[in-house]
Structures are given as structure tokens and as C-alpha cells.
XYZ file of C-alpha atoms in Angstrom:
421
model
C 10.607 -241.570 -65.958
C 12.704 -239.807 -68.732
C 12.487 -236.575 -66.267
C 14.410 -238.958 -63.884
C 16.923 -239.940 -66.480
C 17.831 -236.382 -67.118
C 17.974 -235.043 -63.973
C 20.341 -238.209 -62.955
C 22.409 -237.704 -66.266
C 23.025 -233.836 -66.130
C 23.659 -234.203 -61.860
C 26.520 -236.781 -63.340
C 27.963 -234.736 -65.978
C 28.931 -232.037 -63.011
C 25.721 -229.619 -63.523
C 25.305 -228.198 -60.350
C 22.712 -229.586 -58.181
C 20.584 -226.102 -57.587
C 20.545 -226.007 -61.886
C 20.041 -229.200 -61.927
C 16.591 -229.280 -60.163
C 15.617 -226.358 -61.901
C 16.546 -227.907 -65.887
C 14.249 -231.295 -64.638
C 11.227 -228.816 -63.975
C 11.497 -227.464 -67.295
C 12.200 -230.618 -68.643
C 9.033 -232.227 -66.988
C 6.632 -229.323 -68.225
C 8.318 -229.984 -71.980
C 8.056 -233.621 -72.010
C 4.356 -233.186 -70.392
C 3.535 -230.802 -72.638
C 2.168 -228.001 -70.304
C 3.546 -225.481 -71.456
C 1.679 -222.751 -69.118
C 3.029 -223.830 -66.336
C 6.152 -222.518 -67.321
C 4.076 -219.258 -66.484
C 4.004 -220.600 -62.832
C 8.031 -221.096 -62.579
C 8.878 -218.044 -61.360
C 6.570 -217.656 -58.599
C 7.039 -221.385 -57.510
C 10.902 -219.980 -57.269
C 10.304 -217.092 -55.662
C 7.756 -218.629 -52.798
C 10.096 -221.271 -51.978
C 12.780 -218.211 -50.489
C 9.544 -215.920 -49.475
C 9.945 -216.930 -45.617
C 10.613 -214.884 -43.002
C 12.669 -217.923 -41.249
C 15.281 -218.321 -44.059
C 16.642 -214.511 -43.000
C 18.626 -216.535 -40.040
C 20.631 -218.540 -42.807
C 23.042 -215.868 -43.125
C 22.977 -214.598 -39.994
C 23.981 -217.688 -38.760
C 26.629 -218.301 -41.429
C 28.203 -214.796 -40.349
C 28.115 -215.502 -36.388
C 30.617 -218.701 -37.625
C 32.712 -215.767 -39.510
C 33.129 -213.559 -36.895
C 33.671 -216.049 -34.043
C 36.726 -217.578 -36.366
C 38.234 -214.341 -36.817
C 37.869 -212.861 -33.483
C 39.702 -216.108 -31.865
C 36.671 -217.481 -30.115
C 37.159 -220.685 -31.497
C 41.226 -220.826 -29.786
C 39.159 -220.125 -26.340
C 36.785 -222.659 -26.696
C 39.249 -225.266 -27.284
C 41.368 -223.797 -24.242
C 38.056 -224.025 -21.986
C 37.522 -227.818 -23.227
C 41.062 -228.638 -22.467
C 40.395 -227.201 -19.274
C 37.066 -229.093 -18.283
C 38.755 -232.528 -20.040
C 41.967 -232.442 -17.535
C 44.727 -234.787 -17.428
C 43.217 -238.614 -18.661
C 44.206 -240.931 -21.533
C 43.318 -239.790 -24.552
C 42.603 -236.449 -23.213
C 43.323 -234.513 -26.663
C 40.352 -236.695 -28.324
C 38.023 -236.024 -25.975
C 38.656 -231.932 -26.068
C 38.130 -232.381 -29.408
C 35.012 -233.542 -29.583
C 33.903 -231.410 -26.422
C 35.204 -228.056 -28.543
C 33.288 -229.332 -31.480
C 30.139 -229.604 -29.777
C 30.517 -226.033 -28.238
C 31.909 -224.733 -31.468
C 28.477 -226.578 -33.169
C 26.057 -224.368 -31.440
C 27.573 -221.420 -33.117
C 28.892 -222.678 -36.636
C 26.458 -225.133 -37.397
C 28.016 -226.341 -40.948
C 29.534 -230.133 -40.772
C 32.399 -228.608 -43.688
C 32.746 -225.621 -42.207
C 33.496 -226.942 -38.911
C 36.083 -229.393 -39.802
C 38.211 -226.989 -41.891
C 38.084 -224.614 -38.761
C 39.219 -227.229 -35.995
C 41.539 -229.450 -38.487
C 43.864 -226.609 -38.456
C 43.043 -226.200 -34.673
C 43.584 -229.596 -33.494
C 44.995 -231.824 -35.567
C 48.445 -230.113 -34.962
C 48.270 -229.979 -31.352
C 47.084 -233.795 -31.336
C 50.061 -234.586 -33.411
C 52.445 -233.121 -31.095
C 50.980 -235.155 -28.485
C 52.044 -238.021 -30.021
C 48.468 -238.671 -31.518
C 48.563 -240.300 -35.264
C 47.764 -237.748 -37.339
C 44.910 -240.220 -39.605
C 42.774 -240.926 -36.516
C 43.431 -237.042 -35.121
C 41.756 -235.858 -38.529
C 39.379 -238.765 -38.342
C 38.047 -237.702 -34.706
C 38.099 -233.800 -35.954
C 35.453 -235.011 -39.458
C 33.264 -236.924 -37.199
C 33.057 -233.700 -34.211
C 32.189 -231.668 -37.212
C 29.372 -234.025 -37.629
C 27.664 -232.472 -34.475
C 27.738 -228.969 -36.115
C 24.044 -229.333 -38.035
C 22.665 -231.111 -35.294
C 23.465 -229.187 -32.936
C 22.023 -225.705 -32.941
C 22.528 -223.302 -35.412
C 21.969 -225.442 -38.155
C 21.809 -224.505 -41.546
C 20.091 -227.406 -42.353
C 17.530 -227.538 -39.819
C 16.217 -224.133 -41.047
C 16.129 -225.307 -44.468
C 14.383 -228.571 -43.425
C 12.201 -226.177 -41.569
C 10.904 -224.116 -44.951
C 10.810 -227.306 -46.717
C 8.265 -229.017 -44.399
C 6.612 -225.765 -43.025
C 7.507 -226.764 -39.369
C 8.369 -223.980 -36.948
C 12.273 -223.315 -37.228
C 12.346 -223.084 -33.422
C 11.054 -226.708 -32.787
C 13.712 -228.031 -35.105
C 16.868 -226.400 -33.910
C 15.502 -227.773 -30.307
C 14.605 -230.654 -31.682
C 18.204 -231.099 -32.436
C 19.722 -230.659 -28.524
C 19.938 -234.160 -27.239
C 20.212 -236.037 -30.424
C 23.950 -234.052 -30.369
C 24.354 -234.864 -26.451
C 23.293 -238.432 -27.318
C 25.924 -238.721 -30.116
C 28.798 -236.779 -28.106
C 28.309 -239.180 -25.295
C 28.505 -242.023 -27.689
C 31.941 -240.428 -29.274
C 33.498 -240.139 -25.653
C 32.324 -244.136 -24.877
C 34.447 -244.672 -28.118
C 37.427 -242.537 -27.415
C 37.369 -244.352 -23.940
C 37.268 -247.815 -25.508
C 40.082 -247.288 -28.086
C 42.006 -245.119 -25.837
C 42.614 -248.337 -23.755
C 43.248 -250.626 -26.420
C 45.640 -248.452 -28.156
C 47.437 -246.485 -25.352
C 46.356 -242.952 -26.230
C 48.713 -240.438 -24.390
C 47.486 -238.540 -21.641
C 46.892 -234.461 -22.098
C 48.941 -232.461 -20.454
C 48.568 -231.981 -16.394
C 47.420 -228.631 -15.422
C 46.855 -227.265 -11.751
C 43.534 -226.519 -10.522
C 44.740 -222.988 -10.508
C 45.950 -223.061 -14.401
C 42.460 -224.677 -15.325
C 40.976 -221.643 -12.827
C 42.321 -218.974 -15.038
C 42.186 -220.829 -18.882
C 38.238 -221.078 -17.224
C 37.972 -217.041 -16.480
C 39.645 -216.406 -19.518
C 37.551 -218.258 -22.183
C 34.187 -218.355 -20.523
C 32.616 -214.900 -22.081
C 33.081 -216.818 -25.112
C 30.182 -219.501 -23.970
C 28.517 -215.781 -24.326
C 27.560 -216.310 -27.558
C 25.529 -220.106 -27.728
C 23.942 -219.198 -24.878
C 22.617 -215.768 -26.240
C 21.441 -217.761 -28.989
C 20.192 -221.225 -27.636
C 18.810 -219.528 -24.263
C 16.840 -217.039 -25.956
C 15.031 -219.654 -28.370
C 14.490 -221.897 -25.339
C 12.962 -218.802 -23.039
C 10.565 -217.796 -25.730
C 12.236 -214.559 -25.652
C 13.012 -214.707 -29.556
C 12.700 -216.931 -32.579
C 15.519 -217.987 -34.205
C 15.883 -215.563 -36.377
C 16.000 -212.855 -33.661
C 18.080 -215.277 -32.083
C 20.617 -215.035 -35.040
C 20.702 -211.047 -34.916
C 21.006 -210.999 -31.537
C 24.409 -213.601 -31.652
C 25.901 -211.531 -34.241
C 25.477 -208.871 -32.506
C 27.111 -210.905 -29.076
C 29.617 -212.445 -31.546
C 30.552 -208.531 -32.880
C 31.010 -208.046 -28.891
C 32.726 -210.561 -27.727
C 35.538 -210.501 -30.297
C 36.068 -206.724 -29.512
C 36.070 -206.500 -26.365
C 36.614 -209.520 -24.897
C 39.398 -211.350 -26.878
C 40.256 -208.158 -28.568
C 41.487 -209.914 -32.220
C 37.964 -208.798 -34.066
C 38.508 -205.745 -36.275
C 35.882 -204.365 -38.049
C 38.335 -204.021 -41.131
C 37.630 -206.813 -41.280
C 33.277 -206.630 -41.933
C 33.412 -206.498 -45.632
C 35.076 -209.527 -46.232
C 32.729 -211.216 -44.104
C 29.732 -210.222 -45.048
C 30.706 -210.587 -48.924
C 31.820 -214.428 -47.293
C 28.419 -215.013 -46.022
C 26.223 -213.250 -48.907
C 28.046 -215.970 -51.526
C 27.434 -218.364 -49.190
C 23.883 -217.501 -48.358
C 23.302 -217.256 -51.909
C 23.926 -220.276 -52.882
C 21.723 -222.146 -49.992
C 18.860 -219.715 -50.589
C 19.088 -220.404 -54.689
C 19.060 -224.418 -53.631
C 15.882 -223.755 -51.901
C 14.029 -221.714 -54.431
C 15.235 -224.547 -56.677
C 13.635 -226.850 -54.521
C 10.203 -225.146 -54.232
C 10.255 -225.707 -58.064
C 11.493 -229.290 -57.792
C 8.895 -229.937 -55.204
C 5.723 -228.479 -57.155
C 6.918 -230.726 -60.406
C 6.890 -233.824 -57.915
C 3.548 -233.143 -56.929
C 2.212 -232.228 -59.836
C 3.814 -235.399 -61.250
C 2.243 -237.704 -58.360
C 5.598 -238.719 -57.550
C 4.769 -239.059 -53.834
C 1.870 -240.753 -54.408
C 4.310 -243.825 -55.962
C 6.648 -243.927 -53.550
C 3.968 -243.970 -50.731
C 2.566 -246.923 -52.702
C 5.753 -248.617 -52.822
C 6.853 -248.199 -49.725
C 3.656 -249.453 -47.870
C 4.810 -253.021 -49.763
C 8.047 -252.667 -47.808
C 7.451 -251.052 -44.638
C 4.522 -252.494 -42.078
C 4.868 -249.895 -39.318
C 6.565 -246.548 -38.440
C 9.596 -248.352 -37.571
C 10.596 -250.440 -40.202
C 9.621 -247.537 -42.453
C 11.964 -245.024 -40.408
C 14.791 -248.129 -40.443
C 14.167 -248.441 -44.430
C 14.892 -244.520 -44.821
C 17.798 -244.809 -42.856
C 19.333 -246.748 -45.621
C 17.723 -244.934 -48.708
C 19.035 -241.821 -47.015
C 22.370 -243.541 -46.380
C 23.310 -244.206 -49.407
C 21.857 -240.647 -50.896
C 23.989 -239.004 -48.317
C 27.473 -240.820 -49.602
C 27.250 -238.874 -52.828
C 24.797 -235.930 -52.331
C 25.524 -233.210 -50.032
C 23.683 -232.672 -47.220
C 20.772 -229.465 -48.677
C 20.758 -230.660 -51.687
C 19.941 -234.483 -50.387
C 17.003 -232.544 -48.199
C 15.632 -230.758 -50.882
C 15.572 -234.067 -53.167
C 14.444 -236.491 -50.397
C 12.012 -234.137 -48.144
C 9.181 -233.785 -50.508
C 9.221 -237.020 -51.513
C 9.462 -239.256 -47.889
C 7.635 -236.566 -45.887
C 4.258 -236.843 -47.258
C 4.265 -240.816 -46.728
C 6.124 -240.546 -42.997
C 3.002 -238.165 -42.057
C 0.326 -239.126 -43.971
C 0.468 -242.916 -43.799
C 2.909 -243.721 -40.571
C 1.896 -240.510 -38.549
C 5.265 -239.575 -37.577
C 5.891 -236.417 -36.482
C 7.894 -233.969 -38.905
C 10.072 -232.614 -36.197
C 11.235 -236.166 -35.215
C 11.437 -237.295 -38.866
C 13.376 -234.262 -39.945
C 15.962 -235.005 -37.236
C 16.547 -238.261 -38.327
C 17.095 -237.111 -42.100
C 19.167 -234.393 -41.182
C 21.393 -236.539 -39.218
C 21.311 -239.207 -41.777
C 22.319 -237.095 -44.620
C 25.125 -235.867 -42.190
C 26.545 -239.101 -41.396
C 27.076 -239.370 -45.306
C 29.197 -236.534 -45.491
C 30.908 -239.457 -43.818
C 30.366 -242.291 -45.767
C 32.483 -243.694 -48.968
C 32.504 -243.211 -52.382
C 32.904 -239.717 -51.268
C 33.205 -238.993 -47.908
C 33.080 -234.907 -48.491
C 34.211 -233.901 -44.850
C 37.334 -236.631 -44.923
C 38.088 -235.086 -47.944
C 38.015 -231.539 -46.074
C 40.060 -232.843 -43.502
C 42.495 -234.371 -45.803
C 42.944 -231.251 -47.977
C 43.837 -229.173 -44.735
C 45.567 -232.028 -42.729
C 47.399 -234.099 -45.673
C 46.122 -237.246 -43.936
C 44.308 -239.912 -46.636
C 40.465 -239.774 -46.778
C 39.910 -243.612 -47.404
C 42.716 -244.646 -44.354
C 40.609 -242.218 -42.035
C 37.155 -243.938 -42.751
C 39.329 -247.340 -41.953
C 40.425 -245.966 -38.842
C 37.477 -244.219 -37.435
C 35.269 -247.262 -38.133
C 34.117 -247.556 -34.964
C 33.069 -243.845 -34.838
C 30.804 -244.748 -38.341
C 29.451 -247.732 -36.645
C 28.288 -245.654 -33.007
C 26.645 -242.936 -35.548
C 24.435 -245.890 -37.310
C 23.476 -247.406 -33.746
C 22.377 -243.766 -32.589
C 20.256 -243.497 -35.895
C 18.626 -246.361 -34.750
C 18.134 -245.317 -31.881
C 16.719 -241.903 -32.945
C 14.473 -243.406 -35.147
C 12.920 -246.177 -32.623
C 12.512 -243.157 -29.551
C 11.056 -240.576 -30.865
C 11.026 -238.663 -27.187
C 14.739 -238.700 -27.954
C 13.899 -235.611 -30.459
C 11.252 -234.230 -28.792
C 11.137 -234.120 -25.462
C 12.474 -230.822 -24.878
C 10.223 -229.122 -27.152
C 6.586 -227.513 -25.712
């Protein structure tokens, strides 16, 4: 209990959350008294990043580098326009279309919506499109970028329940087809309430062209996705094999990729793969202190007061995760929640880890959503200059879709499985 107290009191005073974890495992084997397990830190540290899947964390971050630099991104967005064609709201649906084909190479929610709020928030605003709900439909199409893979998260979900990274990042296909359906039947429904203007008319032979131009782009997720799907690599080869394509296609193809440009990126992705991989050492120690601790053992116990059957224990960590999710970011809310809820999903319900981990993932995503803080709004906002807490009002009805399609998800499990072998 006073291990708890800590780790909630120093994760309030600012400490970041990787320290965090890793001052409540000393704390723990203080207040315990054990002192030679400090002996064990290190290794527990150390085995938590010793995984061969983890390498395609910053290989994945550094596809998303080179792709933004090398103007894929401005293609992809052209080749949505031209698929979308001239109907109401036309802008809103692009934008979630070029999210979703932007997700399967990106795969960060924040990363994503920095990228297309200064992509397509202007252009929606010169449409006539308020610029709130045109910021609010960019946050919640950045939403599809974990799910959809690459995903950052999926990988780390992966390590943390010692599933095969491959089966998560298909696990994640149609649960981002399901929600970008549901996005469009929204767009649709407010588009005719509110009059949303029309995109502009192309001819077939303009769409023809924008089509030739931009589709070596689709290069890239397909490399990556199709490969992983064949059998013909795991993810991590995957990965290498996308930069690689990435490298390629913003040479030669779009000609705006200079490799002048390499060392920025890669010093880019090592900070930023640096600080994911420290999280997840941090967790292996955070994990081994909960276990050692019994920690899952009392939550199973509690839980089995509360929840009768798979479902109304997947609907109760909907809402535990919910509300975790509002003011934890999305790794570190795996890394505290996973070893805790995992063992009782699997031991006790018999859920399978693949479908459970898609319905945390995309649970903790929707937070990034979700007030007091609302991280990706906040993104938005600070590229945009639209107000965070005016875009939750406005999108409401894109927060509400997201909680029926966690329902959903966690009711049908087929819905996250069926294209895995």
C-alpha cells in the first residue's frame, strides 16, 4: 500500500513516468526489506529490452521520419482526395481516409496528428470547414495510427505479454476498418445536419493522374503489411524492409528525400526510441515487483466479485482503462495496466491475449482523447490554435462511436482475430 502512495505521489509531482516505475521498485524492496533483490534490478531491467521484436520500434519510428520529409504524406492526402470525389463533406472524409493510410506507416496517435493538423486543417478551413471540428476530425484520424499497423504500441504490448508481434499488428487490421467505417457513418450524419461543403469537383481524368502520381507511395504499407501477412517476414524484417522502401520512394519517386537529411533523423528516432525502450525496461522492473508483491493475485480476487463472465469483465476494463487513459499516456498506461489485468483476463476468463491486448490498446488510445487531458486535442490545438475543451464538445459524437466500437470489440472477439492463422 505505501508503495502505491509513492508511486501515485512522485507520478503527481511531474517525475517522469519511466523513473517513476523504477523509484516504486526500489521503494518496494526498501519498505519490504529485501534488500538482495536490489541485486536482481539490473537484470530485471535489462531482460525487459532483451527481445529481438523491440528492434522494429525504431525502425518503425524512422519509416514515419522519412515518409514526412520525403512528401509522402502530401501524396497520400492527394490520392484520398482523389478516391473521396466530389460529396458533402468531402474534406472530412479524405481526412480520415489519409489518416488511415498514413496509420499503416506512422503508427503514433501524437505523431500523426501534428503531421496532418498542419496538412489538413488549413485546406479544410479554406473550404469553408470550422476550423474546431477540422482539428477535431484530424485528433480522432490520428486515433487509427496505433491500431492500425505499425504500431508502437502493439509491439510493446507484444514484449509485455510475450505474444508474437506479428499476431498483434494483424490483430489490429479490422478493428481500424471497423472504426474508419464508423467515422465516415458520422461524417455522413453530421454532414447533413450541418451542411458540410462539398470538395472540390475533379474530372475523371484529373483524379486519373493525382491516382498515377501518388500511388508508388501505397509502396510503402504494402511492403510492410503484405510481407507480415505472406509470412515472408516478421515485423521486424518488415520494418527494415519499409525503411528501406520509404528511403526509395522519397528519392526516386517524389524526389524531396535528401539524404542530408539522415542524421537528423536517425538522431530523431534514437531519442525517441530511447525513451520507449527505457519505459519498457522500466516496466520489466515494475512488473517483477507486482508479482513478487502478489499484486495480481488481489486484483484477480477483486475482480471475480465484480465481473461474472468474460464480458462483463472485458466491459469493466473498458472503464478502468478509460479513465487511466484520460491522464496516462498510452505506453506508460500499458506498462502499468498489462501486468496487472492480463494474468486475470487469461487465467480466470480465458480470453485470448491478442484480443485482450487490442482492446487495451485501443482503450488507452481513445484516452488520448478523453478530458482532464485530452493529450492529442492538446497537439492539435498547439499546431492549429483551435481550443482543446471546444473540440471534445464538438466531436462528441466521434467520442461516443469510439466507446460503441469498444464494445463491440470487446463482445466479438472474431472482430480481432479473424484474420490471424
Amino acid at each position: 500500500m505505501l508503495t502505491t502512495f509513492f508511486f501515485l505521489a512522485i507520478m503527481f509531482l511531474g517525475v517522469p513516468i519511466g523513473i517513476c516505475l523504477c523509484l516504486s521498485g526500489m521503494f518496494y524492496i526498501w519498505d519490504t526489506n529485501n534488500a538482495v533483490l536490489f541485486q536482481s534490478f539490473p537484470m530485471q531491467m535489462f531482460g525487459g529490452v532483451d527481445s529481438y521484436g523491440l528492434i522494429a520500434i525504431p525502425l518503425f519510428i524512422l519509416i514515419g521520419e522519412i515518409m514526412n520529409s520525403g512528401g509522402i504524406t502530401r501524396r497520400l492526402v492527394a490520392l484520398s482526395m482523389a478516391f473521396i470525389g466530389s460529396v458533402k463533406g468531402g474534406l472530412a472524409y479524405v481526412n480520415i481516409l489519409a489518416n488511415m493510410l498514413v496509420s499503416s506507416i506512422i503508427g503514433s496517435a501524437t505523431a500523426q496528428v501534428a503531421i496532418m493538423s498542419q496538412v489538413m486543417v488549413p485546406e479544410m478551413v479554406k473550404q469553408g470547414y470550422d476550423k474546431t471540428f477540422a482539428a477535431g476530425v484530424t485528433v480522432y484520424g490520428g486515433m487509427l495510427g496505433p491500431i492500425i499497423p505499425p504500431s508502437v504500441m502493439f509491439v510493446v504490448y507484444s514484449v509485455l505479454a510475450q505474444v508474437a508481434v506479428g499476431d498483434m499488428l494483424i490483430a489490429g487490421i479490422l478493428p481500424g476498418i471497423l472504426l474508419t467505417t464508423l467515422f465516415f457513418v458520422v461524417i455522413a450524419c453530421m454532414g447533413w445536419i450541418y451542411e458540410y461543403p462539398r470538395s472540390e469537383r475533379k474530372t475523371l481524368r484529373e483524379r486519373a493522374k493525382t491516382v498515377l502520381v501518388a500511388s508508388p507511395t501505397l509502396l510503402i504499407p504494402v511492403v510492410i503489411v503484405g510481407s507480415i501477412l505472406g509470412g515472408l517476414a516478421n515485423p521486424t524484417e518488415a520494418a527494415a524492409v519499409g525503411a528501406v522502401a520509404s528511403v526509395l520512394v522519397g528519392r526516386y519517386v517524389t524526389r524531396e528525400f535528401r539524404f542530408s537529411q539522415m542524421p537528423q533523423m536517425l538522431v530523431r528516432s534514437g531519442i525517441y526510441s530511447a525513451i520507449v525502450l527505457f519505459l519498457v525496461a522500466a516496466a520489466a522492473v515494475f512488473s517483477w515487483i507486482l508479482i513478487f508483491g502478489k499484486v495480481p493475485q488481489a486484483t484477480a480476487a477483486w475482480i471475480q466479485t465484480v465481473a461474472h463472465d468474460p464480458v462483463s469483465f472485458m466491459l469493466l476494463t473498458n472503464v478502468i482503462l478509460l479513465v487511466i487513459g484520460t491522464v496516462i499516456d498510452g505506453i506508460p498506461g500499458l506498462i502499468m495496466t498489462v501486468p496487472i489485468l492480463l494474468p486475470v483476463a487469461t487465467d480466470l476468463y480465458h480470453i485470448d491475449p491478442r484480443h485482450f491486448g487490442v482492446v487495451v490498446v485501443v482503450n488507452l488510445v481513445l484516452g488520448l482523447m478523453s478530458p482532464p487531458v485530452g493529450l492529442s486535442f492538446f497537439v492539435a490545438a498547439a499546431v492549429t490554435g483551435a481550443k482543446p475543451g471546444r473540440m471534445f464538445i464538438v466531436t462528441l459524437p466521434f467520442f461516443l462511436i469510439c466507446c460503441a466500437a469498444l464494445v463491440l470489440l470487446s463482445i466479438f472477439p472474431s472482430l480481432s482475430l479473424a484474420l490471424i492463422k
